[in-house]
Structures are given as C-alpha cells and as structure tokens.
mmCIF file of N, CA and C in Angstrom:
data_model
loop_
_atom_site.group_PDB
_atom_site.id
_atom_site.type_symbol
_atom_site.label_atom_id
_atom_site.label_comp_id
_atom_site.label_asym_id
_atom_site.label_seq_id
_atom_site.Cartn_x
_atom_site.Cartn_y
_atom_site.Cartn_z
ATOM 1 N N UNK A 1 114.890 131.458 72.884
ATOM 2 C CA UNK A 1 115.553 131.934 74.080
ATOM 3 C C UNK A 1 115.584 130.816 75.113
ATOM 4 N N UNK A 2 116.754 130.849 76.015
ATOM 5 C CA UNK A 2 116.740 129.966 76.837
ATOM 6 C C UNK A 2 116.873 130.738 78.271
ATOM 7 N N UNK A 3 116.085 130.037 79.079
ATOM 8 C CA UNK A 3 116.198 130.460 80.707
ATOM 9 C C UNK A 3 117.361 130.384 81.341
ATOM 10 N N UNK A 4 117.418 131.149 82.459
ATOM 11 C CA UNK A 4 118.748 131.560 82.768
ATOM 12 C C UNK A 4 118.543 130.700 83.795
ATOM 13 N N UNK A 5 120.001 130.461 83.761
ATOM 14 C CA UNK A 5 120.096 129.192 85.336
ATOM 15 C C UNK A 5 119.450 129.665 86.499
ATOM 16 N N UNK A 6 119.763 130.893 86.933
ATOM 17 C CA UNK A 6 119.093 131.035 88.259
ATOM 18 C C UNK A 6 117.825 131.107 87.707
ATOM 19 N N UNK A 7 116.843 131.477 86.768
ATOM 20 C CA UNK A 7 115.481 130.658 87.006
ATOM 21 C C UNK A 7 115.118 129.391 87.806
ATOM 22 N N UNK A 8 116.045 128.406 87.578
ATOM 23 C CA UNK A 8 115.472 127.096 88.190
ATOM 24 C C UNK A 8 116.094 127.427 89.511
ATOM 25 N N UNK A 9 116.981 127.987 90.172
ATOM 26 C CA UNK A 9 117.261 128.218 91.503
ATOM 27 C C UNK A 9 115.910 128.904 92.099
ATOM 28 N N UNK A 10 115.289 129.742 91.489
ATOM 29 C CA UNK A 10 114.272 130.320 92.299
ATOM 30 C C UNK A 10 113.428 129.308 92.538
ATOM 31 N N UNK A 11 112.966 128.411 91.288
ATOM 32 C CA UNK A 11 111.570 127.640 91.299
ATOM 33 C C UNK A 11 112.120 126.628 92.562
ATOM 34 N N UNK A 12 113.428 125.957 92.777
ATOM 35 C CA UNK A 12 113.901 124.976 93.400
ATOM 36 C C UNK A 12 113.826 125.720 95.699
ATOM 37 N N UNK A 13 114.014 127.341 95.308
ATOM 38 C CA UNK A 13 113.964 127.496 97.165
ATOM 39 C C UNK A 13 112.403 127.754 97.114
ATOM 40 N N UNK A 14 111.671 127.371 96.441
ATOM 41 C CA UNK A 14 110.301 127.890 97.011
ATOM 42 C C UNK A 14 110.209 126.929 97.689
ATOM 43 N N UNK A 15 109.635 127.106 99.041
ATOM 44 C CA UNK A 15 109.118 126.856 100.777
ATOM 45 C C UNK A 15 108.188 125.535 100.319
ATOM 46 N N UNK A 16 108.495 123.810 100.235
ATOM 47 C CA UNK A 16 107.423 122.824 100.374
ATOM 48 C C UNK A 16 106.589 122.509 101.614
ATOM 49 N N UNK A 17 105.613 122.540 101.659
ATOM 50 C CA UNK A 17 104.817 122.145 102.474
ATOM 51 C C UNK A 17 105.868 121.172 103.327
ATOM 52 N N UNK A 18 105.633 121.012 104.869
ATOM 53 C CA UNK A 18 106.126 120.101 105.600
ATOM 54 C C UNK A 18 105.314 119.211 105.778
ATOM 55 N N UNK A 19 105.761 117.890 105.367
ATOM 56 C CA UNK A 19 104.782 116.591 105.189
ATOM 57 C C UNK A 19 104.918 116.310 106.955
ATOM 58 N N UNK A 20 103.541 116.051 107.356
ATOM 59 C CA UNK A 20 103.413 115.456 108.808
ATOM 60 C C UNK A 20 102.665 113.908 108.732
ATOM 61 N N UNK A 21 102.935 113.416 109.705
ATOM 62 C CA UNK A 21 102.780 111.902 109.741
ATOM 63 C C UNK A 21 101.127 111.496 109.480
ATOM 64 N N UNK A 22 100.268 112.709 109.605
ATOM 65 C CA UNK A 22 98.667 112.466 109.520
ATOM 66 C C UNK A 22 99.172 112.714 107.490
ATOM 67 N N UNK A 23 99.210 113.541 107.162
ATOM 68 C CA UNK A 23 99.600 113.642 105.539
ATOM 69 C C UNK A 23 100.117 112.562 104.784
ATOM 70 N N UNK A 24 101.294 111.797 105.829
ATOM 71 C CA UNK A 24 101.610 110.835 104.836
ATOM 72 C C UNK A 24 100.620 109.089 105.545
ATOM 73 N N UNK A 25 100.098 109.580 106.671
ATOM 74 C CA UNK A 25 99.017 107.981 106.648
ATOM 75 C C UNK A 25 97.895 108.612 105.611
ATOM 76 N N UNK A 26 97.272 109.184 105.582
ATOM 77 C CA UNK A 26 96.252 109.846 104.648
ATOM 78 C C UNK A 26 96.509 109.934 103.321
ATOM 79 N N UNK A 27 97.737 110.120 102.853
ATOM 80 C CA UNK A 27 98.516 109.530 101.313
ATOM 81 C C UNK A 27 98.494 108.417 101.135
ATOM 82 N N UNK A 28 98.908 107.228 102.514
ATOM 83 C CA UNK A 28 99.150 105.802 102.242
ATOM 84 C C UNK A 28 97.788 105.117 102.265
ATOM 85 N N UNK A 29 96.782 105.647 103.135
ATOM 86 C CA UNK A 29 95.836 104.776 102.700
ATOM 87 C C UNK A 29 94.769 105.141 101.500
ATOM 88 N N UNK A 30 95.066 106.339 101.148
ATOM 89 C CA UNK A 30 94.661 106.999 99.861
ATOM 90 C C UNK A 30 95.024 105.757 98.437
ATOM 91 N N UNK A 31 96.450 105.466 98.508
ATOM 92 C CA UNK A 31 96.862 104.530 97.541
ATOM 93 C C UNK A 31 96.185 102.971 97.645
ATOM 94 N N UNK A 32 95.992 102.739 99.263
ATOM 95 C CA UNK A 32 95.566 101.376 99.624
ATOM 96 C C UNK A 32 94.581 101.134 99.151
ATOM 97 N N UNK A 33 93.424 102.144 99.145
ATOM 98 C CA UNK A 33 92.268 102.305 98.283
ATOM 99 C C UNK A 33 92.077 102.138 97.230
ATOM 100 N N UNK A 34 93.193 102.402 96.523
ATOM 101 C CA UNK A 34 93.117 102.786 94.836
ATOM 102 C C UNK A 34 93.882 101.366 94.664
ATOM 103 N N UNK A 35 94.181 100.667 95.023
ATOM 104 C CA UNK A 35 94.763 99.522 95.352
ATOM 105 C C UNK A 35 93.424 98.360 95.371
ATOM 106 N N UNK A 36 92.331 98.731 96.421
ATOM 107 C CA UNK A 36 91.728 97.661 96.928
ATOM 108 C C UNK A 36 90.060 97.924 95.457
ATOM 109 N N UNK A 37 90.363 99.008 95.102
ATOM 110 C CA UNK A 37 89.713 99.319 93.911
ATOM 111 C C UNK A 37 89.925 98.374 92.693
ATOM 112 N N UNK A 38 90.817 97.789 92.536
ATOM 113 C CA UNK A 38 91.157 97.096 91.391
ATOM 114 C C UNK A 38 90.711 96.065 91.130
ATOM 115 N N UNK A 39 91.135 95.492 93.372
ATOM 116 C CA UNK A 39 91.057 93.729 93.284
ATOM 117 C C UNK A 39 89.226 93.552 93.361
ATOM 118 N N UNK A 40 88.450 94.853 92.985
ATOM 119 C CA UNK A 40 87.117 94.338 93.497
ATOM 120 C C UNK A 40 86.251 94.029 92.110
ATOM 121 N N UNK A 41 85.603 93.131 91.813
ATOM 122 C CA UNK A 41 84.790 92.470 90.754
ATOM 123 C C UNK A 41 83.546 92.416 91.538
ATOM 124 N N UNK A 42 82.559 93.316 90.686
ATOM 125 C CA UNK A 42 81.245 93.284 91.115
ATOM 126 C C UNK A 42 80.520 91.914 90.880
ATOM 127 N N UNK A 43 80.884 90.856 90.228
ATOM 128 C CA UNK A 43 80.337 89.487 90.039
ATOM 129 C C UNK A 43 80.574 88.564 91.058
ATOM 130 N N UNK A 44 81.203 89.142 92.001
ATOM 131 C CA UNK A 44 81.908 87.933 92.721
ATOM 132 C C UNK A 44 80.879 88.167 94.324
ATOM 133 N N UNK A 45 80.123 86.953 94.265
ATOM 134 C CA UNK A 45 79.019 87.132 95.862
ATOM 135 C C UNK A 45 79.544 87.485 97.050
ATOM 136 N N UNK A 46 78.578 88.715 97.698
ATOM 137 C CA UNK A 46 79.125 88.869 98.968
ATOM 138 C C UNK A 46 80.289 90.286 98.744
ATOM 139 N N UNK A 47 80.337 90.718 97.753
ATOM 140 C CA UNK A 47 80.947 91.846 97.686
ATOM 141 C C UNK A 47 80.369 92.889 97.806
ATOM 142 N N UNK A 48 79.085 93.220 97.410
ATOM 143 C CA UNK A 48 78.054 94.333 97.582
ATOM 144 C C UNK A 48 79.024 95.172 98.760
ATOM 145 N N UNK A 49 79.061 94.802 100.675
ATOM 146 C CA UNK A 49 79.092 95.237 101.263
ATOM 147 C C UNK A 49 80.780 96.133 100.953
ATOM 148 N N UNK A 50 82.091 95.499 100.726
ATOM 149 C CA UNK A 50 82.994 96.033 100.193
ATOM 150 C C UNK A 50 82.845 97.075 99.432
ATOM 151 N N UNK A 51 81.836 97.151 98.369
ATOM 152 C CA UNK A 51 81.593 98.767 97.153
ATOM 153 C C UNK A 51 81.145 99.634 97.657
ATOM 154 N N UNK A 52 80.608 99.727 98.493
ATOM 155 C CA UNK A 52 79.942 100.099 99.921
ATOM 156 C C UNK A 52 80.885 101.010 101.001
ATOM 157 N N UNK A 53 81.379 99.862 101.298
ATOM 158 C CA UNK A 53 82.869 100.162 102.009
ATOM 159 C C UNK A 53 83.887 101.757 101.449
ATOM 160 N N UNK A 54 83.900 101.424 100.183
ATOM 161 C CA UNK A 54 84.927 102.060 99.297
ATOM 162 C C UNK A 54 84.032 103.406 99.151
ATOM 163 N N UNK A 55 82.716 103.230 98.510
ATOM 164 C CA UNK A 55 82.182 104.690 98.697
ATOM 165 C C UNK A 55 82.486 105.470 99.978
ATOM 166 N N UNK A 56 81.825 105.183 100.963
ATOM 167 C CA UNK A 56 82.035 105.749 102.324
ATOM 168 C C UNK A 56 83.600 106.231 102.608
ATOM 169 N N UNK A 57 84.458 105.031 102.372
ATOM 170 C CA UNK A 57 85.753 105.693 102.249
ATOM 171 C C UNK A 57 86.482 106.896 100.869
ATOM 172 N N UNK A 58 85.335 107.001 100.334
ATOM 173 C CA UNK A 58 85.787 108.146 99.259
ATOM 174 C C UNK A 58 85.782 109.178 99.959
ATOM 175 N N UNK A 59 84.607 108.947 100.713
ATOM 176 C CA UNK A 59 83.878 110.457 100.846
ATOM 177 C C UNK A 59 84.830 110.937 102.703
ATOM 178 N N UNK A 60 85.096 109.616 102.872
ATOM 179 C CA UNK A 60 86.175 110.126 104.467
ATOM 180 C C UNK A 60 87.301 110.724 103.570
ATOM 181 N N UNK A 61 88.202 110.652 102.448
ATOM 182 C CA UNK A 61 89.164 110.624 101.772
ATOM 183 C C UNK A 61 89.360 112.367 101.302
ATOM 184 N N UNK A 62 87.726 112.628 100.817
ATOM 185 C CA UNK A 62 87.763 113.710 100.596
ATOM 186 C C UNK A 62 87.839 114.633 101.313
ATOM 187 N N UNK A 63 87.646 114.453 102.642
ATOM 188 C CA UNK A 63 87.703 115.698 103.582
ATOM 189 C C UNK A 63 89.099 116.163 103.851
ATOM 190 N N UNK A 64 89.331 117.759 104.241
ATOM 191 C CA UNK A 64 90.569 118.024 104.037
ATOM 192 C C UNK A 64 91.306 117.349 105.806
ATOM 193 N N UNK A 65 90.625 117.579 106.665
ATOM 194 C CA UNK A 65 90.805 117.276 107.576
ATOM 195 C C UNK A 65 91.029 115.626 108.218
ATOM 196 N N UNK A 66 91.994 115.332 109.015
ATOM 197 C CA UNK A 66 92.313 113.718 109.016
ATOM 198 C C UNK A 66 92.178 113.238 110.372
ATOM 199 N N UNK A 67 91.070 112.382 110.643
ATOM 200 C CA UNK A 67 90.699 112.246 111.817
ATOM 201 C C UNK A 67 91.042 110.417 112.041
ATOM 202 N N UNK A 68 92.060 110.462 112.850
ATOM 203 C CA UNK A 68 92.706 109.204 113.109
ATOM 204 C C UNK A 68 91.679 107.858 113.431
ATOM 205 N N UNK A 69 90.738 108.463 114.720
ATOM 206 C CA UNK A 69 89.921 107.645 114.925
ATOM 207 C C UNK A 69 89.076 107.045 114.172
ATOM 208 N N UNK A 70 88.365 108.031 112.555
ATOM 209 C CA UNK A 70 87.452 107.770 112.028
ATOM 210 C C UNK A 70 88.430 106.958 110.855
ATOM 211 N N UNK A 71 89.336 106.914 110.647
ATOM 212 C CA UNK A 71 90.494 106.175 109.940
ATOM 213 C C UNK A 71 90.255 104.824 110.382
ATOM 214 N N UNK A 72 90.387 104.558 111.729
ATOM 215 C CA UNK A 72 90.670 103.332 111.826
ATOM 216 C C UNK A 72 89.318 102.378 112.237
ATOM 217 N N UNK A 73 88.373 103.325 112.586
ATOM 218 C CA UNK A 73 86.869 102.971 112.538
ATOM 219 C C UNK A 73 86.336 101.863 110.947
ATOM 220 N N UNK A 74 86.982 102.695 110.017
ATOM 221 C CA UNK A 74 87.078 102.207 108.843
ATOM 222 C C UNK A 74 87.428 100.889 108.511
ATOM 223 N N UNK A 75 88.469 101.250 108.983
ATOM 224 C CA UNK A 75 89.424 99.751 109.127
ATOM 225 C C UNK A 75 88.860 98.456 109.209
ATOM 226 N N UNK A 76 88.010 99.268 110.461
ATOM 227 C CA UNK A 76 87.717 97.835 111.081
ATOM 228 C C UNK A 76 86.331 97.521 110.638
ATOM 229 N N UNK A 77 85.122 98.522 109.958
ATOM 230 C CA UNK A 77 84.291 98.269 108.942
ATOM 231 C C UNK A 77 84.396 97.199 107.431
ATOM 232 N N UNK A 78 85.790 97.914 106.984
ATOM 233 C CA UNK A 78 86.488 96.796 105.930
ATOM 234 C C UNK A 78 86.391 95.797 106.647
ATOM 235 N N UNK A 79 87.313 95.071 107.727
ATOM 236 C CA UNK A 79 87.198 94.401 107.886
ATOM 237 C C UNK A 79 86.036 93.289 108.075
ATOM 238 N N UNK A 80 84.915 93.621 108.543
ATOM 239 C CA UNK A 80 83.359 93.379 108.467
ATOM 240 C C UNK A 80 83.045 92.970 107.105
ATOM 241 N N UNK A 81 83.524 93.782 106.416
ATOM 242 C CA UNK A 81 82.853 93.578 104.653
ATOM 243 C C UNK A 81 83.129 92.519 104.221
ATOM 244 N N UNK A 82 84.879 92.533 103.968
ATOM 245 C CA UNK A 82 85.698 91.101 104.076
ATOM 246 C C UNK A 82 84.793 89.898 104.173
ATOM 247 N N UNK A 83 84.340 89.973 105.416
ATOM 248 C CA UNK A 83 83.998 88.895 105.780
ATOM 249 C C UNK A 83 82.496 88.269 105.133
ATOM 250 N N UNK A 84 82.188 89.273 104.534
ATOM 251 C CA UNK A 84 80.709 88.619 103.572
ATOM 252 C C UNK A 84 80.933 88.062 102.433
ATOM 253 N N UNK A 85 82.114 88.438 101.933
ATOM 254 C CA UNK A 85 82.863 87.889 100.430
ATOM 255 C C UNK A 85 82.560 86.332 100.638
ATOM 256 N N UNK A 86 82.186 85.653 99.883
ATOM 257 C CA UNK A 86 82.478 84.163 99.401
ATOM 258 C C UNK A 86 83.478 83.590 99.198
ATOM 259 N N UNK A 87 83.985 83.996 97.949
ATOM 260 C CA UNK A 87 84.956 83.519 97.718
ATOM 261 C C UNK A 87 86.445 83.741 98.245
ATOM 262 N N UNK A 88 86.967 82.506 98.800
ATOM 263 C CA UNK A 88 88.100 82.298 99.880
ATOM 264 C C UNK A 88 89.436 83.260 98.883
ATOM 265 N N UNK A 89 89.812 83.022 97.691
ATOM 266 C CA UNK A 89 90.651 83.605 97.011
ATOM 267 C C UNK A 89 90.632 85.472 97.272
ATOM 268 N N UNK A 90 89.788 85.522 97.090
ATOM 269 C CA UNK A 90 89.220 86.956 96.829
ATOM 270 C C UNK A 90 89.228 87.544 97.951
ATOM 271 N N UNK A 91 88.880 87.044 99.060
ATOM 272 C CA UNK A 91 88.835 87.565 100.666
ATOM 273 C C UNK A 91 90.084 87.562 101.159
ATOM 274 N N UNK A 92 90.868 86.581 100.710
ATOM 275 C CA UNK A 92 92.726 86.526 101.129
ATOM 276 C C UNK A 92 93.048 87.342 100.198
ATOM 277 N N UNK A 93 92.732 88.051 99.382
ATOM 278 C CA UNK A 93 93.553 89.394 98.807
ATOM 279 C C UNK A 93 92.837 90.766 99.523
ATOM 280 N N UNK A 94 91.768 90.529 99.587
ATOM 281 C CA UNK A 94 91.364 91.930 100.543
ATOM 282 C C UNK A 94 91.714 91.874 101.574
ATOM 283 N N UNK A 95 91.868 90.704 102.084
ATOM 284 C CA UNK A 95 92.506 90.886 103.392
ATOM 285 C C UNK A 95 93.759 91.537 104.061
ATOM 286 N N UNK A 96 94.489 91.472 102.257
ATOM 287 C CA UNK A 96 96.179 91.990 102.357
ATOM 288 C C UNK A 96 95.720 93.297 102.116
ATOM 289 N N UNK A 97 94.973 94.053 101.743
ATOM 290 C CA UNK A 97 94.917 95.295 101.699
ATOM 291 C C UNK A 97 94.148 95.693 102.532
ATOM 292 N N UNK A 98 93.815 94.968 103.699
ATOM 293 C CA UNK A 98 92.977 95.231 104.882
ATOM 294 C C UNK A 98 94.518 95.505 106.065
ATOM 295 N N UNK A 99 95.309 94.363 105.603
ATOM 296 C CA UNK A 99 96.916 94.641 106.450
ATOM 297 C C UNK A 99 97.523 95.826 105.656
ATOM 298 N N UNK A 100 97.383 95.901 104.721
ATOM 299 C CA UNK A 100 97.977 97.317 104.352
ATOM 300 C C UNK A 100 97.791 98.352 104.940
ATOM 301 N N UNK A 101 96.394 98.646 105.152
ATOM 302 C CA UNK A 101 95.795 99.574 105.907
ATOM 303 C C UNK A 101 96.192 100.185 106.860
ATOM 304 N N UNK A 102 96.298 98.789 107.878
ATOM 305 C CA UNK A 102 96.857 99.111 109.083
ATOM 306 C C UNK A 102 98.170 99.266 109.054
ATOM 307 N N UNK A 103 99.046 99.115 108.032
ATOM 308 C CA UNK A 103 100.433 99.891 108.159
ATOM 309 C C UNK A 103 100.712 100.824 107.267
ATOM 310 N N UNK A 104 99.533 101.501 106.444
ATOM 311 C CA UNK A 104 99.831 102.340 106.052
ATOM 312 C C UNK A 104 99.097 103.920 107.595
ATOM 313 N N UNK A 105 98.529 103.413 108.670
ATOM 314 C CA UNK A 105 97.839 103.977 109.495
ATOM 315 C C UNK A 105 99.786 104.236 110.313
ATOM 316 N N UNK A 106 100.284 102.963 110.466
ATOM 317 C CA UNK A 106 101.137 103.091 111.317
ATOM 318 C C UNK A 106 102.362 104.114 111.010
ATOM 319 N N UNK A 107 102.420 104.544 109.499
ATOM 320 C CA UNK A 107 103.636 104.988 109.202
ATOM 321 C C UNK A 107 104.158 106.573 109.731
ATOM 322 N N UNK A 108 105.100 106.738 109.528
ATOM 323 C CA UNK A 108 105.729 107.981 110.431
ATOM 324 C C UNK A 108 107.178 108.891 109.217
ATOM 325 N N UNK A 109 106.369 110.148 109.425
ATOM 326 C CA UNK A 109 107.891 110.812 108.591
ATOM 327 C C UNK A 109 108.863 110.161 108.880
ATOM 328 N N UNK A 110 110.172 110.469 108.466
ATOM 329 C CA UNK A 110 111.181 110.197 108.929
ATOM 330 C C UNK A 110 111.470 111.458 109.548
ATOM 331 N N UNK A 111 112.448 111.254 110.695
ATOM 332 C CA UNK A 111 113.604 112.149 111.297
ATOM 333 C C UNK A 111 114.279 112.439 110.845
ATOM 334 N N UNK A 112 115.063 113.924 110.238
ATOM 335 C CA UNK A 112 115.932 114.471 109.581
ATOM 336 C C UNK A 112 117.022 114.277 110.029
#
C-alpha cells in the first residue's frame, strides 16, 4: 500500500518550533565545540587547560537554558587556555575557533 498524498501535507503543516537568535548562537557554538574537539591532541604541552575548557563547556551546553553572559565568560576562559598551549601551530588553530566563537555568539535569525 502506498500513502496518500495528503499524508505528507499533514506531516509538512505541523507548527516548527520558532528558531530565536539565543537557539541559533547556542547551535553555532554547539558545532564550534565539536569543531575545537577534533583540533585537540592530548600529546601536545600545555593543552591540559583546553580539555578542561571543553568539559566545563559540555556541561554549560547541556543546560536547556542559554545564558549569554555565561557564554561569553567562556569565551574568554578559552581564550586563557589558548594561551598555555606551546605549540605556536596548534594555538593559531584554536585561536580560529576561539574567533569562531565569537561569531558564532554574534549571529542573528534572519528577518522574514
């Protein structure tokens, strides 16, 4: 048997959530994370404080609630971590996902 067209008309007007600009910075730096997860190698000195970093930001990640200030508090913790890294290569890539950050903080729905 096959479904009748208006099946997919129903599934298609069900009501989506309205994405607000805290939802989609909280999506973007959700990815930045999963991002800055990759570039991190536990062998490399001076990273300790970064794995560190990333826990704490799991656990801000998980809350349902999105608190701007404690967002960018973060930010600027990463940024701190960064700076214990050794190696110059490795710190100029966290660093780009340290600028990510901050524009994934800045972004805004669009206007319909």
């Amino acid at each position: 048997m096959t479904a009748n067209r208006g099946d997919n008309a129903v599934v298609s007007k069900k009501r989506k959530k309205e994405l607000t600009d805290a939802d989609l910075q909280k999506r973007s730096v959700k990815l930045v994370v999963m991002h800055l997860k990759k570039k991190v190698d536990p062998k490399v000195p001076g990273i300790q404080n970064v794995i560190e970093w990333i826990d704490k930001m799991d656990e801000v990640l998980a809350k349902d609630e999105f608190d701007r200030a404690e967002y960018l508090e973060m930010r600027r913790q990463l940024y701190n971590a960064i700076e214990w890294v050794i190696d110059v290569d490795v710190r100029a890539s966290l660093r780009r996902s340290w600028y990510s950050f901050g524009k994934a903080m800045d972004k805004k729905v669009p206007k319909k």
